[in-house]
């Protein structure tokens, strides 16, 4: 583990540096969180405080004697040291009523907030810090300001240009008069206020870094903030096994990547309420993210997984490599080895890229996997990426931002994952998606989470993500004409090599996004062509399914003579370019349709025995030669 006791957040260090250089600092990002104060000073090191209190202690420790806060509801105030309001009132020639100075953020008139800020920053009697809190709420729109709002921000610009430095007569230290503006997003403020203004510096506040979470969970103020509620008395069990405790802590730190201190505090409260044992410490994250304590991944029937290959072979014929590779991903997820070589513990459980000719079982493999893992094909959520080929398609998938049409509806992907966090996500024909969507997949594959248009975080860490593609089956020449890159007479190793090469060329050269390929890694699974021996297996499986269904639902006993079967097989082998789907089409046109016609014309709807002796493919449409006997009449005899 890295040393954490002296860790100071990046934004804290930037604040320390630029408060000595710039008169105006804008803090944006994770500004509504609470924060762990990293140094000893006006408040104990490790204290958990709000941002406004943090800034009060920070500037108090920097030697400032006059620190004042402003928002449009309370006016000017200081909730940490109320007497500073009186000092500020004297400094700007105003009268304080109670513990605040009322001033509206409208115009640049005498007594208005902007006017008082300008007055305070241009005086040189005493160094002052003014923190304008919740600045995102001062105006309705940064692009449509009324004249009062324009005047108010113009007053702040003037204040930034004329702010003075003040010499402390006791310490002989020169300090700047400072204006700190806290906004949710930088673009909540008018762009002309901060762009190309050399007196303004923007400082982004992010979620707690790894070192901060380590400090919270493994040291610092942990004993009073976290251990009391998470570890409880059972921590004594680990006094003789510190390494095991350390592993649990490290995993907890990794799984909370991207969480705010407020969310970490929510985990602490959940641990206390659920009375979780220390070894269950990481399970509270599932409870917090998904609202469930029982993780389906931990409830899997391992014996059933061991026999999953047989399940695959029943439904997908002739793809042993694809099945083995797919099962390897599942076994890796079950054993907890997914992403072990990387730094993120929040990545999806597995990522697969299914490539190969059409009709070879890519989608069927994904559905079978969903049934094995989660008990139902419904857990395989399919997205046809041809529907997301436009530049704005990322909004349809992930949700439109505030103010845009469809904002309330959310995104189709984020809604689906929020509803079913334990699922297979199948992105069909991924090459047809717009490149902007590929950017979103980068974050999902790396971090396992995504913030939708409504600002809610959606977690993909319990999903398996499967992309399918027909890339590499055809190539285009200089004239744009398609030519086969692989053919069914090639051996599988050659097919696999050519398809993988074409996929790499697409991401690296055509799309120009090799980093996406790097996230997929070695999980490209190339499906083989449907070979003649496999075609016979698929045909037999489909015929058996028809015979079984007719017997179960219609009490019709169907037999197919060898000659008829040979005709079906001959037709199926002549349509292998469309894979298993092509065989299904042959079965439909050469067996199901003429059989339905044959039964209808003979008024045979149920309780009959049907024998198909031959199939006449020379006629249009195809016709059957056969006989029908009533099972009921035979029984009566």
mmCIF file with all atom_site columns, C-alpha atoms in Angstrom, residues 161-254:
data_model
loop_
_atom_site.group_PDB
_atom_site.id
_atom_site.type_symbol
_atom_site.label_atom_id
_atom_site.label_alt_id
_atom_site.label_comp_id
_atom_site.label_asym_id
_atom_site.label_entity_id
_atom_site.label_seq_id
_atom_site.pdbx_PDB_ins_code
_atom_site.Cartn_x
_atom_site.Cartn_y
_atom_site.Cartn_z
_atom_site.occupancy
_atom_site.B_iso_or_equiv
_atom_site.pdbx_formal_charge
_atom_site.auth_seq_id
_atom_site.auth_comp_id
_atom_site.auth_asym_id
_atom_site.auth_atom_id
_atom_site.pdbx_PDB_model_num
ATOM 1  C CA . UNK A 1 161 ? -8.982  43.508  -12.472 1.00 0.00 ? 161 UNK A CA 1
ATOM 2  C CA . UNK A 1 162 ? -8.602  45.913  -9.545  1.00 0.00 ? 162 UNK A CA 1
ATOM 3  C CA . UNK A 1 163 ? -8.086  43.512  -6.600  1.00 0.00 ? 163 UNK A CA 1
ATOM 4  C CA . UNK A 1 164 ? -5.311  44.649  -4.224  1.00 0.00 ? 164 UNK A CA 1
ATOM 5  C CA . UNK A 1 165 ? -2.599  42.887  -2.255  1.00 0.00 ? 165 UNK A CA 1
ATOM 6  C CA . UNK A 1 166 ? -2.531  43.727  1.459   1.00 0.00 ? 166 UNK A CA 1
ATOM 7  C CA . UNK A 1 167 ? 0.515   43.801  3.747   1.00 0.00 ? 167 UNK A CA 1
ATOM 8  C CA . UNK A 1 168 ? -0.029  42.279  7.196   1.00 0.00 ? 168 UNK A CA 1
ATOM 9  C CA . UNK A 1 169 ? 1.511   44.823  9.589   1.00 0.00 ? 169 UNK A CA 1
ATOM 10 C CA . UNK A 1 170 ? 2.181   42.213  12.281  1.00 0.00 ? 170 UNK A CA 1
ATOM 11 C CA . UNK A 1 171 ? 3.720   39.403  10.217  1.00 0.00 ? 171 UNK A CA 1
ATOM 12 C CA . UNK A 1 172 ? 4.866   41.531  7.255   1.00 0.00 ? 172 UNK A CA 1
ATOM 13 C CA . UNK A 1 173 ? 3.341   38.941  4.913   1.00 0.00 ? 173 UNK A CA 1
ATOM 14 C CA . UNK A 1 174 ? 1.692   40.138  1.707   1.00 0.00 ? 174 UNK A CA 1
ATOM 15 C CA . UNK A 1 175 ? -1.681  38.482  1.019   1.00 0.00 ? 175 UNK A CA 1
ATOM 16 C CA . UNK A 1 176 ? -4.070  38.862  -1.880  1.00 0.00 ? 176 UNK A CA 1
ATOM 17 C CA . UNK A 1 177 ? -7.663  39.916  -1.545  1.00 0.00 ? 177 UNK A CA 1
ATOM 18 C CA . UNK A 1 178 ? -9.433  36.850  -2.925  1.00 0.00 ? 178 UNK A CA 1
ATOM 19 C CA . UNK A 1 179 ? -12.747 35.996  -4.558  1.00 0.00 ? 179 UNK A CA 1
ATOM 20 C CA . UNK A 1 180 ? -13.609 32.276  -4.514  1.00 0.00 ? 180 UNK A CA 1
ATOM 21 C CA . UNK A 1 181 ? -16.588 31.208  -6.649  1.00 0.00 ? 181 UNK A CA 1
ATOM 22 C CA . UNK A 1 182 ? -18.139 27.753  -6.093  1.00 0.00 ? 182 UNK A CA 1
ATOM 23 C CA . UNK A 1 183 ? -20.152 26.378  -9.036  1.00 0.00 ? 183 UNK A CA 1
ATOM 24 C CA . UNK A 1 184 ? -21.422 22.917  -9.943  1.00 0.00 ? 184 UNK A CA 1
ATOM 25 C CA . UNK A 1 185 ? -20.066 23.279  -13.474 1.00 0.00 ? 185 UNK A CA 1
ATOM 26 C CA . UNK A 1 186 ? -17.831 25.927  -14.969 1.00 0.00 ? 186 UNK A CA 1
ATOM 27 C CA . UNK A 1 187 ? -20.288 26.570  -17.792 1.00 0.00 ? 187 UNK A CA 1
ATOM 28 C CA . UNK A 1 188 ? -22.991 27.492  -15.254 1.00 0.00 ? 188 UNK A CA 1
ATOM 29 C CA . UNK A 1 189 ? -21.243 30.881  -15.307 1.00 0.00 ? 189 UNK A CA 1
ATOM 30 C CA . UNK A 1 190 ? -21.169 33.189  -18.358 1.00 0.00 ? 190 UNK A CA 1
ATOM 31 C CA . UNK A 1 191 ? -18.167 32.257  -20.489 1.00 0.00 ? 191 UNK A CA 1
ATOM 32 C CA . UNK A 1 192 ? -17.078 35.873  -20.983 1.00 0.00 ? 192 UNK A CA 1
ATOM 33 C CA . UNK A 1 193 ? -16.550 36.152  -17.225 1.00 0.00 ? 193 UNK A CA 1
ATOM 34 C CA . UNK A 1 194 ? -13.686 33.651  -17.066 1.00 0.00 ? 194 UNK A CA 1
ATOM 35 C CA . UNK A 1 195 ? -12.430 33.095  -20.641 1.00 0.00 ? 195 UNK A CA 1
ATOM 36 C CA . UNK A 1 196 ? -9.248  34.991  -21.508 1.00 0.00 ? 196 UNK A CA 1
ATOM 37 C CA . UNK A 1 197 ? -9.267  36.631  -18.068 1.00 0.00 ? 197 UNK A CA 1
ATOM 38 C CA . UNK A 1 198 ? -5.706  36.191  -16.744 1.00 0.00 ? 198 UNK A CA 1
ATOM 39 C CA . UNK A 1 199 ? -6.878  36.998  -13.232 1.00 0.00 ? 199 UNK A CA 1
ATOM 40 C CA . UNK A 1 200 ? -9.183  33.939  -13.036 1.00 0.00 ? 200 UNK A CA 1
ATOM 41 C CA . UNK A 1 201 ? -8.133  30.343  -12.376 1.00 0.00 ? 201 UNK A CA 1
ATOM 42 C CA . UNK A 1 202 ? -10.447 27.328  -12.519 1.00 0.00 ? 202 UNK A CA 1
ATOM 43 C CA . UNK A 1 203 ? -9.809  24.465  -10.051 1.00 0.00 ? 203 UNK A CA 1
ATOM 44 C CA . UNK A 1 204 ? -11.741 21.228  -10.573 1.00 0.00 ? 204 UNK A CA 1
ATOM 45 C CA . UNK A 1 205 ? -12.666 19.172  -7.509  1.00 0.00 ? 205 UNK A CA 1
ATOM 46 C CA . UNK A 1 206 ? -13.023 15.471  -8.243  1.00 0.00 ? 206 UNK A CA 1
ATOM 47 C CA . UNK A 1 207 ? -14.164 12.450  -6.267  1.00 0.00 ? 207 UNK A CA 1
ATOM 48 C CA . UNK A 1 208 ? -11.815 11.306  -3.478  1.00 0.00 ? 208 UNK A CA 1
ATOM 49 C CA . UNK A 1 209 ? -8.573  9.876   -4.827  1.00 0.00 ? 209 UNK A CA 1
ATOM 50 C CA . UNK A 1 210 ? -7.419  6.377   -3.948  1.00 0.00 ? 210 UNK A CA 1
ATOM 51 C CA . UNK A 1 211 ? -5.055  7.757   -1.308  1.00 0.00 ? 211 UNK A CA 1
ATOM 52 C CA . UNK A 1 212 ? -7.914  9.650   0.356   1.00 0.00 ? 212 UNK A CA 1
ATOM 53 C CA . UNK A 1 213 ? -10.073 6.534   0.489   1.00 0.00 ? 213 UNK A CA 1
ATOM 54 C CA . UNK A 1 214 ? -7.144  4.577   1.897   1.00 0.00 ? 214 UNK A CA 1
ATOM 55 C CA . UNK A 1 215 ? -6.690  7.205   4.572   1.00 0.00 ? 215 UNK A CA 1
ATOM 56 C CA . UNK A 1 216 ? -10.369 7.013   5.417   1.00 0.00 ? 216 UNK A CA 1
ATOM 57 C CA . UNK A 1 217 ? -10.536 3.212   5.552   1.00 0.00 ? 217 UNK A CA 1
ATOM 58 C CA . UNK A 1 218 ? -7.044  2.246   6.715   1.00 0.00 ? 218 UNK A CA 1
ATOM 59 C CA . UNK A 1 219 ? -5.709  5.103   8.781   1.00 0.00 ? 219 UNK A CA 1
ATOM 60 C CA . UNK A 1 220 ? -6.006  8.736   9.716   1.00 0.00 ? 220 UNK A CA 1
ATOM 61 C CA . UNK A 1 221 ? -9.344  9.375   11.356  1.00 0.00 ? 221 UNK A CA 1
ATOM 62 C CA . UNK A 1 222 ? -10.544 5.888   10.443  1.00 0.00 ? 222 UNK A CA 1
ATOM 63 C CA . UNK A 1 223 ? -10.792 4.652   14.010  1.00 0.00 ? 223 UNK A CA 1
ATOM 64 C CA . UNK A 1 224 ? -13.448 7.225   14.861  1.00 0.00 ? 224 UNK A CA 1
ATOM 65 C CA . UNK A 1 225 ? -15.186 7.579   11.485  1.00 0.00 ? 225 UNK A CA 1
ATOM 66 C CA . UNK A 1 226 ? -15.282 4.120   9.926   1.00 0.00 ? 226 UNK A CA 1
ATOM 67 C CA . UNK A 1 227 ? -14.034 1.341   12.185  1.00 0.00 ? 227 UNK A CA 1
ATOM 68 C CA . UNK A 1 228 ? -16.616 1.946   14.860  1.00 0.00 ? 228 UNK A CA 1
ATOM 69 C CA . UNK A 1 229 ? -19.487 1.086   12.517  1.00 0.00 ? 229 UNK A CA 1
ATOM 70 C CA . UNK A 1 230 ? -17.945 -1.223  9.902   1.00 0.00 ? 230 UNK A CA 1
ATOM 71 C CA . UNK A 1 231 ? -15.525 -3.324  11.911  1.00 0.00 ? 231 UNK A CA 1
ATOM 72 C CA . UNK A 1 232 ? -17.323 -3.361  15.254  1.00 0.00 ? 232 UNK A CA 1
ATOM 73 C CA . UNK A 1 233 ? -16.071 -5.972  17.727  1.00 0.00 ? 233 UNK A CA 1
ATOM 74 C CA . UNK A 1 234 ? -15.182 -8.554  15.086  1.00 0.00 ? 234 UNK A CA 1
ATOM 75 C CA . UNK A 1 235 ? -11.982 -6.673  14.244  1.00 0.00 ? 235 UNK A CA 1
ATOM 76 C CA . UNK A 1 236 ? -10.431 -8.642  17.122  1.00 0.00 ? 236 UNK A CA 1
ATOM 77 C CA . UNK A 1 237 ? -10.647 -11.758 14.937  1.00 0.00 ? 237 UNK A CA 1
ATOM 78 C CA . UNK A 1 238 ? -8.031  -10.189 12.656  1.00 0.00 ? 238 UNK A CA 1
ATOM 79 C CA . UNK A 1 239 ? -5.523  -9.114  15.291  1.00 0.00 ? 239 UNK A CA 1
ATOM 80 C CA . UNK A 1 240 ? -3.543  -12.276 14.500  1.00 0.00 ? 240 UNK A CA 1
ATOM 81 C CA . UNK A 1 241 ? -4.169  -12.037 10.726  1.00 0.00 ? 241 UNK A CA 1
ATOM 82 C CA . UNK A 1 242 ? -3.353  -8.447  9.699   1.00 0.00 ? 242 UNK A CA 1
ATOM 83 C CA . UNK A 1 243 ? -2.622  -9.433  6.090   1.00 0.00 ? 243 UNK A CA 1
ATOM 84 C CA . UNK A 1 244 ? -6.149  -10.805 5.636   1.00 0.00 ? 244 UNK A CA 1
ATOM 85 C CA . UNK A 1 245 ? -7.614  -7.608  7.050   1.00 0.00 ? 245 UNK A CA 1
ATOM 86 C CA . UNK A 1 246 ? -5.395  -5.585  4.722   1.00 0.00 ? 246 UNK A CA 1
ATOM 87 C CA . UNK A 1 247 ? -6.678  -7.520  1.681   1.00 0.00 ? 247 UNK A CA 1
ATOM 88 C CA . UNK A 1 248 ? -10.294 -6.776  2.630   1.00 0.00 ? 248 UNK A CA 1
ATOM 89 C CA . UNK A 1 249 ? -9.456  -3.097  3.095   1.00 0.00 ? 249 UNK A CA 1
ATOM 90 C CA . UNK A 1 250 ? -7.610  -2.891  -0.223  1.00 0.00 ? 250 UNK A CA 1
ATOM 91 C CA . UNK A 1 251 ? -10.509 -4.465  -2.108  1.00 0.00 ? 251 UNK A CA 1
ATOM 92 C CA . UNK A 1 252 ? -12.948 -2.079  -0.422  1.00 0.00 ? 252 UNK A CA 1
ATOM 93 C CA . UNK A 1 253 ? -10.803 0.899   -1.447  1.00 0.00 ? 253 UNK A CA 1
ATOM 94 C CA . UNK A 1 254 ? -10.632 -0.344  -5.051  1.00 0.00 ? 254 UNK A CA 1
#
